[in-house]
Amino acid sequence: MSSADDSTPTTSLRVAIVEIRQRADACPGVFATHDAADGALARVRLPGGRVTAAQLRELASCAEDLGDGELHLTSRGNLQLRGLDRDDPRLARRLADAGLLPRFSHERVRNYLASPVPEVDDLVAALDQAVCAEPELAALPGRFLFAIDSGRGDVAGERADVTWCDGAFLIDGTDTGVRVERSRAVAALVTAALAFVASRGDAWRLRESAAARDAVLAAVRPLGTVVAPVEPPRSGPPPVGGRVVAPWFGCLSGARARVLAALAPGVVVTPWRSIVLPSAHPSLAEAGFFVDPATPGVALSACIGSPGCAKSHADVRADASRVAATLPVSLRAHFSGCERRCGRPRSDHVDVVATAGGYLVDGQGFSSVDEWREGRE
């Protein structure tokens, strides 16, 4: 096992577990897992969603050996493992050996969205290295989010705390008017994060503190030029089809993960719970992936629901599956087990929320999802 933190990885791993679990930040990671109804949940950060075939195979084996057998795609382009034993150190050791934990102290702050195109791969790698090299950034909240947008506008609309969008510097998805050259993009993002750490008070996100926003702008302006702000590009997520495939409800079994690993040297996990490959593989439909945007259910998403989450009022994935074939294929809907609405997309969607007495759909009450579906027919 290798680590950038310590020449004695076993000792370093034990220290990391103790220190990181004492932090107030409850955002889950590999060391600080979340106790769910189906066991511990660990979130594995993938810089810009990038993951190699070898890493994907190891993640699949970890899910099968230590968890529920599934890799769960998240709305930040990361992966989660569920059904774990929180006191079992094998997961962290195996992920470190696979190069997925380059610096234990920064494990939960490596939150980067990036356009799923090769043109920004170098910026993603440089940003990860730069963040991990700054000791102060270990204090970033686990919710703080960086983004690198190639200019297509695909991740610019995800309201990351700080975004470099083909030269434009955004805060919370809004153009600040600051323009930063590509060669200084990583420096601008790291400078912004350092300014946030120094000024955030008790804020988790930049949108929560006007003072922190002002401090970030003051720190970044000297790295670029200032122009009149404009509306950033908004293209939304790339649709399923061609190089873009998606597993049902973002659940990737170990077997399906290995299918992907056999087809490409690496893939990109997107914040829209889809996967981008270097080339198209229509045969992936036979492995259980969505490969056609006209397939029923392709536009539906859902939180884990019951029985995995104790707070959920319903098995929302089962309910969504039951009605999927009768809903319009283009209808984007997110099914939530409770009012927290975990994993809901940023894009426009029908808000389907389970309650103790049925469902709320965009605020309108129904006794069940079947009643809502029947009302649409």
Short mmCIF file of C-alpha atoms in Angstrom, two decimals:
data_model
loop_
_atom_site.label_atom_id
_atom_site.label_comp_id
_atom_site.label_asym_id
_atom_site.label_seq_id
_atom_site.Cartn_x
_atom_site.Cartn_y
_atom_site.Cartn_z
CA MET A 1 0.00 0.00 0.00
CA SER A 2 1.33 3.42 -0.95
CA SER A 3 0.51 6.80 0.55
CA ALA A 4 1.71 10.35 0.13
CA ASP A 5 1.32 10.87 3.86
CA ASP A 6 3.70 8.48 5.57
CA SER A 7 6.44 5.96 4.91
CA THR A 8 4.74 3.56 7.35
CA PRO A 9 1.32 3.09 5.76
CA THR A 10 -0.20 0.78 8.38
CA THR A 11 0.52 3.29 11.18
CA SER A 12 -0.60 6.17 8.97
CA LEU A 13 -3.85 4.40 8.19
CA ARG A 14 -4.70 3.90 11.87
CA VAL A 15 -3.89 7.54 12.67
CA ALA A 16 -5.98 8.75 9.74
CA ILE A 17 -8.99 6.74 10.89
CA VAL A 18 -8.81 8.14 14.42
CA GLU A 19 -8.19 11.76 13.43
CA ILE A 20 -10.68 11.95 10.59
CA ARG A 21 -13.48 10.36 12.61
CA GLN A 22 -13.10 13.07 15.24
CA ARG A 23 -14.02 15.85 12.81
CA ALA A 24 -17.42 17.51 13.04
CA ASP A 25 -17.98 17.20 9.29
CA ALA A 26 -20.43 14.33 8.79
CA CYS A 27 -19.93 14.04 5.01
CA PRO A 28 -19.10 10.35 4.48
CA GLY A 29 -15.82 9.08 3.15
CA VAL A 30 -13.73 5.94 3.40
CA PHE A 31 -12.46 6.57 6.93
CA ALA A 32 -15.55 8.39 8.21
CA THR A 33 -18.35 6.14 7.03
CA HIS A 34 -22.08 6.75 7.44
CA ASP A 35 -24.13 4.25 9.42
CA ALA A 36 -27.14 3.35 7.28
CA ALA A 37 -29.85 0.78 7.90
CA ASP A 38 -28.06 -1.70 5.62
CA GLY A 39 -24.63 -1.20 7.17
CA ALA A 40 -21.85 1.34 6.84
CA LEU A 41 -21.66 3.50 3.71
CA ALA A 42 -18.32 4.65 2.30
CA ARG A 43 -17.96 7.28 -0.40
CA VAL A 44 -14.97 6.95 -2.71
CA ARG A 45 -13.89 10.18 -4.39
CA LEU A 46 -13.04 9.95 -8.08
CA PRO A 47 -11.34 13.13 -9.35
CA GLY A 48 -13.61 14.42 -12.10
CA GLY A 49 -15.21 10.98 -12.17
CA ARG A 50 -12.08 9.51 -13.73
CA VAL A 51 -11.38 5.88 -12.83
CA THR A 52 -9.02 3.42 -14.48
CA ALA A 53 -9.96 -0.12 -15.47
CA ALA A 54 -7.69 -1.55 -12.77
CA GLN A 55 -9.29 0.67 -10.13
CA LEU A 56 -12.75 -0.28 -11.34
CA ARG A 57 -11.94 -3.96 -11.01
CA GLU A 58 -10.66 -3.44 -7.47
CA LEU A 59 -13.73 -1.42 -6.52
CA ALA A 60 -15.93 -4.22 -7.86
CA SER A 61 -14.05 -6.77 -5.78
CA CYS A 62 -14.32 -4.57 -2.67
CA ALA A 63 -18.08 -4.24 -3.16
CA GLU A 64 -18.45 -8.00 -3.49
CA ASP A 65 -16.02 -8.99 -0.72
CA LEU A 66 -16.90 -6.32 1.84
CA GLY A 67 -20.26 -4.78 0.92
CA ASP A 68 -23.56 -5.40 -0.83
CA GLY A 69 -21.96 -6.26 -4.17
CA GLU A 70 -22.89 -2.96 -5.86
CA LEU A 71 -21.09 0.26 -6.74
CA HIS A 72 -23.54 3.13 -6.31
CA LEU A 73 -23.00 6.16 -8.56
CA THR A 74 -23.52 9.54 -6.88
CA SER A 75 -24.65 12.99 -8.01
CA ARG A 76 -21.06 14.22 -7.67
CA GLY A 77 -19.54 11.66 -9.98
CA ASN A 78 -18.24 9.51 -7.14
CA LEU A 79 -18.94 5.93 -6.05
CA GLN A 80 -20.41 4.62 -2.83
CA LEU A 81 -20.14 1.18 -1.25
CA ARG A 82 -22.91 0.04 1.07
CA GLY A 83 -23.43 -2.78 3.52
CA LEU A 84 -19.93 -2.47 4.96
CA ASP A 85 -18.57 -3.23 8.43
CA ARG A 86 -17.42 0.20 9.63
CA ASP A 87 -14.64 -1.33 11.77
CA ASP A 88 -13.12 -3.40 8.97
CA PRO A 89 -9.86 -1.73 7.79
CA ARG A 90 -9.56 -3.80 4.62
CA LEU A 91 -11.47 -1.36 2.41
CA ALA A 92 -9.13 1.55 3.09
CA ARG A 93 -6.06 -0.63 2.61
CA ARG A 94 -7.27 -2.00 -0.70
CA LEU A 95 -8.32 1.41 -2.02
CA ALA A 96 -4.97 2.89 -1.02
CA ASP A 97 -3.17 0.10 -2.85
CA ALA A 98 -5.28 0.93 -5.93
CA GLY A 99 -4.24 4.59 -5.83
CA LEU A 100 -7.68 5.83 -4.79
CA LEU A 101 -6.50 7.39 -1.52
CA PRO A 102 -3.44 9.46 -2.46
CA ARG A 103 -3.49 11.50 0.75
CA PHE A 104 -5.41 10.31 3.80
CA SER A 105 -5.78 13.77 5.37
CA HIS A 106 -7.49 15.13 2.23
CA GLU A 107 -9.66 12.10 1.50
CA ARG A 108 -13.03 13.83 1.90
CA VAL A 109 -12.12 17.15 0.27
CA ARG A 110 -11.24 15.74 -3.18
CA ASN A 111 -14.61 16.80 -4.59
CA TYR A 112 -14.19 17.74 -8.25
CA LEU A 113 -16.72 17.79 -11.05
CA ALA A 114 -15.37 17.98 -14.59
CA SER A 115 -16.70 17.80 -18.11
CA PRO A 116 -16.43 14.16 -19.25
CA VAL A 117 -14.08 14.98 -22.13
CA PRO A 118 -10.32 14.28 -22.52
CA GLU A 119 -9.56 17.98 -23.03
CA VAL A 120 -9.71 18.64 -19.27
CA ASP A 121 -8.05 15.45 -17.99
CA ASP A 122 -4.79 17.28 -17.35
CA LEU A 123 -6.51 20.03 -15.37
CA VAL A 124 -8.35 17.47 -13.22
CA ALA A 125 -5.12 15.65 -12.37
CA ALA A 126 -3.29 18.92 -11.67
CA LEU A 127 -6.10 20.18 -9.44
CA ASP A 128 -6.10 16.99 -7.38
CA GLN A 129 -2.35 17.18 -6.91
CA ALA A 130 -2.49 20.85 -5.96
CA VAL A 131 -5.32 20.40 -3.44
CA CYS A 132 -3.59 17.45 -1.79
CA ALA A 133 -0.36 19.46 -1.57
CA GLU A 134 -1.98 22.21 0.54
CA PRO A 135 -2.16 21.17 4.23
CA GLU A 136 -4.70 23.93 4.98
CA LEU A 137 -7.17 22.42 2.52
CA ALA A 138 -7.58 19.33 4.68
CA ALA A 139 -9.93 21.61 6.66
CA LEU A 140 -12.30 22.11 3.71
CA PRO A 141 -15.83 20.89 4.46
CA GLY A 142 -16.71 17.67 2.67
CA ARG A 143 -19.52 19.50 0.88
CA PHE A 144 -17.24 22.07 -0.79
CA LEU A 145 -17.21 21.40 -4.53
CA PHE A 146 -14.79 22.34 -7.32
CA ALA A 147 -15.69 22.13 -11.01
CA ILE A 148 -13.83 22.32 -14.31
CA ASP A 149 -16.03 22.93 -17.34
CA SER A 150 -14.56 22.59 -20.82
CA GLY A 151 -16.85 25.39 -22.05
CA ARG A 152 -19.73 23.11 -23.01
CA GLY A 153 -21.70 24.12 -19.93
CA ASP A 154 -22.30 20.56 -18.78
CA VAL A 155 -21.05 20.94 -15.20
CA ALA A 156 -21.36 24.73 -14.99
CA GLY A 157 -25.00 24.31 -14.02
CA GLU A 158 -24.25 22.03 -11.07
CA ARG A 159 -23.66 25.03 -8.78
CA ALA A 160 -20.23 24.03 -7.57
CA ASP A 161 -18.72 26.41 -5.05
CA VAL A 162 -16.00 27.41 -7.52
CA THR A 163 -15.91 26.61 -11.24
CA TRP A 164 -13.43 27.33 -13.98
CA CYS A 165 -15.48 27.35 -17.19
CA ASP A 166 -13.18 27.76 -20.19
CA GLY A 167 -11.72 30.91 -18.69
CA ALA A 168 -14.68 32.21 -16.70
CA PHE A 169 -14.52 31.95 -12.91
CA LEU A 170 -17.89 31.12 -11.36
CA ILE A 171 -19.09 31.08 -7.75
CA ASP A 172 -22.12 28.93 -7.05
CA GLY A 173 -22.70 28.67 -10.78
CA THR A 174 -22.78 32.45 -11.32
CA ASP A 175 -20.23 34.31 -13.42
CA THR A 176 -18.11 36.67 -11.34
CA GLY A 177 -16.68 38.51 -14.35
CA VAL A 178 -13.17 37.26 -13.51
CA ARG A 179 -11.37 35.68 -16.46
CA VAL A 180 -8.51 33.29 -15.79
CA GLU A 181 -6.29 31.74 -18.46
CA ARG A 182 -6.13 27.97 -18.65
CA SER A 183 -2.54 27.98 -17.40
CA ARG A 184 -3.72 29.58 -14.14
CA ALA A 185 -7.00 27.70 -13.76
CA VAL A 186 -5.76 25.32 -11.07
CA ALA A 187 -4.03 28.13 -9.18
CA ALA A 188 -7.28 30.13 -9.19
CA LEU A 189 -9.35 27.23 -7.87
CA VAL A 190 -6.85 26.40 -5.11
CA THR A 191 -6.49 30.08 -4.17
CA ALA A 192 -10.27 30.32 -3.90
CA ALA A 193 -10.44 27.27 -1.66
CA LEU A 194 -7.72 28.61 0.62
CA ALA A 195 -9.56 31.93 0.91
CA PHE A 196 -12.77 30.08 1.78
CA VAL A 197 -11.09 28.04 4.52
CA ALA A 198 -9.68 31.24 6.04
CA SER A 199 -12.98 33.16 5.96
CA ARG A 200 -15.83 30.63 6.10
CA GLY A 201 -16.63 30.76 9.81
CA ASP A 202 -19.19 27.98 10.22
CA ALA A 203 -20.33 27.97 6.55
CA TRP A 204 -20.21 24.66 4.67
CA ARG A 205 -20.67 26.17 1.19
CA LEU A 206 -19.74 29.51 -0.39
CA ARG A 207 -23.41 30.33 -0.97
CA GLU A 208 -23.88 30.46 2.81
CA SER A 209 -21.46 33.32 3.48
CA ALA A 210 -21.30 36.71 1.76
CA ALA A 211 -18.06 37.45 3.60
CA ALA A 212 -16.44 34.27 2.30
CA ARG A 213 -17.61 35.06 -1.22
CA ASP A 214 -16.04 38.51 -1.03
CA ALA A 215 -12.81 37.02 0.31
CA VAL A 216 -12.66 34.48 -2.51
CA LEU A 217 -13.23 37.13 -5.19
CA ALA A 218 -10.56 39.37 -3.68
CA ALA A 219 -8.09 36.48 -3.70
CA VAL A 220 -8.80 35.35 -7.27
CA ARG A 221 -9.00 38.73 -9.07
CA PRO A 222 -5.19 39.26 -9.19
CA LEU A 223 -4.86 35.98 -11.12
CA GLY A 224 -6.96 37.17 -14.05
CA THR A 225 -8.78 40.05 -15.66
CA VAL A 226 -12.23 41.44 -14.92
CA VAL A 227 -15.00 41.91 -17.49
CA ALA A 228 -18.76 42.32 -17.35
CA PRO A 229 -20.36 39.07 -16.11
CA VAL A 230 -22.38 37.02 -18.60
CA GLU A 231 -24.72 34.07 -18.30
CA PRO A 232 -22.58 30.90 -18.28
CA PRO A 233 -23.29 28.19 -20.88
CA ARG A 234 -25.79 25.55 -19.79
CA SER A 235 -25.89 22.42 -21.92
CA GLY A 236 -27.07 20.01 -19.25
CA PRO A 237 -25.99 16.38 -18.97
CA PRO A 238 -24.98 14.42 -22.06
CA PRO A 239 -27.86 12.12 -23.04
CA VAL A 240 -27.53 8.37 -22.89
CA GLY A 241 -26.44 6.97 -26.24
CA GLY A 242 -23.20 6.48 -28.14
CA ARG A 243 -20.33 6.62 -25.65
CA VAL A 244 -22.70 7.40 -22.74
CA VAL A 245 -24.35 4.49 -20.91
CA ALA A 246 -26.12 4.25 -17.58
CA PRO A 247 -26.96 1.49 -15.10
CA TRP A 248 -30.46 1.22 -13.62
CA PHE A 249 -30.76 3.74 -10.75
CA GLY A 250 -26.99 4.24 -10.87
CA CYS A 251 -26.28 0.78 -9.40
CA LEU A 252 -23.28 -0.92 -10.93
CA SER A 253 -22.87 -4.58 -10.01
CA GLY A 254 -19.40 -6.04 -9.71
CA ALA A 255 -19.96 -8.05 -12.87
CA ARG A 256 -21.04 -5.00 -14.87
CA ALA A 257 -18.11 -2.99 -13.57
CA ARG A 258 -15.78 -5.69 -14.89
CA VAL A 259 -17.52 -5.58 -18.27
CA LEU A 260 -16.69 -1.87 -18.48
CA ALA A 261 -13.12 -2.47 -17.32
CA ALA A 262 -12.65 -5.04 -20.09
CA LEU A 263 -13.76 -2.56 -22.76
CA ALA A 264 -11.68 0.51 -21.93
CA PRO A 265 -8.51 1.55 -20.07
CA GLY A 266 -10.66 3.94 -18.06
CA VAL A 267 -14.12 5.48 -17.89
CA VAL A 268 -15.70 8.65 -16.52
CA VAL A 269 -18.47 8.49 -13.91
CA THR A 270 -20.65 11.57 -14.39
CA PRO A 271 -22.69 13.52 -11.81
CA TRP A 272 -25.79 12.39 -13.72
CA ARG A 273 -25.21 8.74 -12.78
CA SER A 274 -24.07 7.83 -16.25
CA ILE A 275 -20.76 6.51 -17.51
CA VAL A 276 -18.75 7.80 -20.47
CA LEU A 277 -16.50 5.40 -22.39
CA PRO A 278 -13.85 6.28 -24.99
CA SER A 279 -16.00 4.70 -27.72
CA ALA A 280 -19.54 3.43 -28.20
CA HIS A 281 -20.45 -0.14 -27.27
CA PRO A 282 -24.11 -0.86 -28.15
CA SER A 283 -23.65 -4.42 -26.87
CA LEU A 284 -23.65 -3.07 -23.32
CA ALA A 285 -27.45 -3.23 -23.48
CA GLU A 286 -27.07 -6.99 -23.12
CA ALA A 287 -25.15 -6.41 -19.88
CA GLY A 288 -28.05 -4.42 -18.43
CA PHE A 289 -27.00 -0.85 -19.27
CA PHE A 290 -29.17 1.87 -20.76
CA VAL A 291 -27.68 2.62 -24.18
CA ASP A 292 -30.74 4.11 -25.88
CA PRO A 293 -32.44 7.34 -24.73
CA ALA A 294 -35.79 5.87 -25.79
CA THR A 295 -35.69 3.06 -23.21
CA PRO A 296 -38.38 3.27 -20.48
CA GLY A 297 -36.88 4.30 -17.14
CA VAL A 298 -33.78 5.94 -18.59
CA ALA A 299 -34.76 9.37 -17.20
CA LEU A 300 -35.70 8.16 -13.71
CA SER A 301 -33.50 8.38 -10.63
CA ALA A 302 -34.05 7.53 -6.99
CA CYS A 303 -32.40 7.58 -3.60
CA ILE A 304 -31.65 4.23 -1.94
CA GLY A 305 -35.04 4.21 -0.13
CA SER A 306 -36.22 1.39 2.12
CA PRO A 307 -34.88 -0.91 3.43
CA GLY A 308 -31.41 0.61 3.01
CA CYS A 309 -32.31 3.92 4.68
CA ALA A 310 -34.11 4.03 8.01
CA LYS A 311 -35.51 7.50 7.26
CA SER A 312 -37.24 6.43 4.05
CA HIS A 313 -41.03 6.05 4.01
CA ALA A 314 -41.07 3.68 1.03
CA ASP A 315 -39.11 1.36 -1.20
CA VAL A 316 -38.90 4.09 -3.81
CA ARG A 317 -36.83 2.11 -6.28
CA ALA A 318 -39.37 -0.68 -6.37
CA ASP A 319 -42.19 1.85 -6.76
CA ALA A 320 -40.34 3.69 -9.54
CA SER A 321 -39.59 0.42 -11.32
CA ARG A 322 -43.23 -0.57 -11.20
CA VAL A 323 -44.44 2.58 -12.96
CA ALA A 324 -41.46 3.22 -15.24
CA ALA A 325 -42.85 1.49 -18.31
CA THR A 326 -46.06 3.55 -18.21
CA LEU A 327 -44.40 6.96 -17.88
CA PRO A 328 -43.23 9.04 -20.85
CA VAL A 329 -39.64 8.10 -21.68
CA SER A 330 -38.62 11.77 -21.66
CA LEU A 331 -40.11 12.41 -18.21
CA ARG A 332 -37.23 13.15 -15.85
CA ALA A 333 -38.33 12.27 -12.32
CA HIS A 334 -36.50 11.72 -9.05
CA PHE A 335 -38.00 9.47 -6.38
CA SER A 336 -37.07 10.35 -2.79
CA GLY A 337 -37.85 8.31 0.31
CA CYS A 338 -38.16 11.38 2.52
CA GLU A 339 -38.08 15.16 2.47
CA ARG A 340 -34.26 15.25 2.40
CA ARG A 341 -34.41 14.31 -1.31
CA CYS A 342 -30.95 12.75 -1.38
CA GLY A 343 -29.34 12.59 -4.81
CA ARG A 344 -31.86 14.76 -6.61
CA PRO A 345 -30.59 16.23 -9.89
CA ARG A 346 -29.94 19.93 -10.46
CA SER A 347 -31.77 19.90 -13.78
CA ASP A 348 -35.53 20.33 -14.04
CA HIS A 349 -37.37 17.21 -12.93
CA VAL A 350 -40.60 15.91 -11.39
CA ASP A 351 -40.15 15.79 -7.62
CA VAL A 352 -41.61 12.52 -6.27
CA VAL A 353 -41.34 12.31 -2.48
CA ALA A 354 -42.58 9.48 -0.26
CA THR A 355 -44.40 10.49 2.92
CA ALA A 356 -45.94 8.60 5.83
CA GLY A 357 -49.28 8.75 4.01
CA GLY A 358 -48.31 8.24 0.38
CA TYR A 359 -46.47 10.48 -2.07
CA LEU A 360 -46.08 14.14 -2.90
CA VAL A 361 -45.48 14.79 -6.60
CA ASP A 362 -44.40 18.37 -7.19
CA GLY A 363 -46.26 19.18 -3.96
CA GLN A 364 -49.52 17.42 -4.84
CA GLY A 365 -50.59 14.55 -2.60
CA PHE A 366 -51.32 10.99 -3.78
CA SER A 367 -51.97 7.82 -1.83
CA SER A 368 -49.40 5.95 -3.95
CA VAL A 369 -47.27 6.34 -7.07
CA ASP A 370 -49.86 4.19 -8.85
CA GLU A 371 -52.51 6.82 -8.18
CA TRP A 372 -50.21 9.48 -9.59
CA ARG A 373 -49.46 7.33 -12.65
CA GLU A 374 -53.15 6.62 -13.23
CA GLY A 375 -53.87 10.33 -13.10
CA ARG A 376 -51.38 10.89 -15.93
CA GLU A 377 -52.97 8.26 -18.19
#
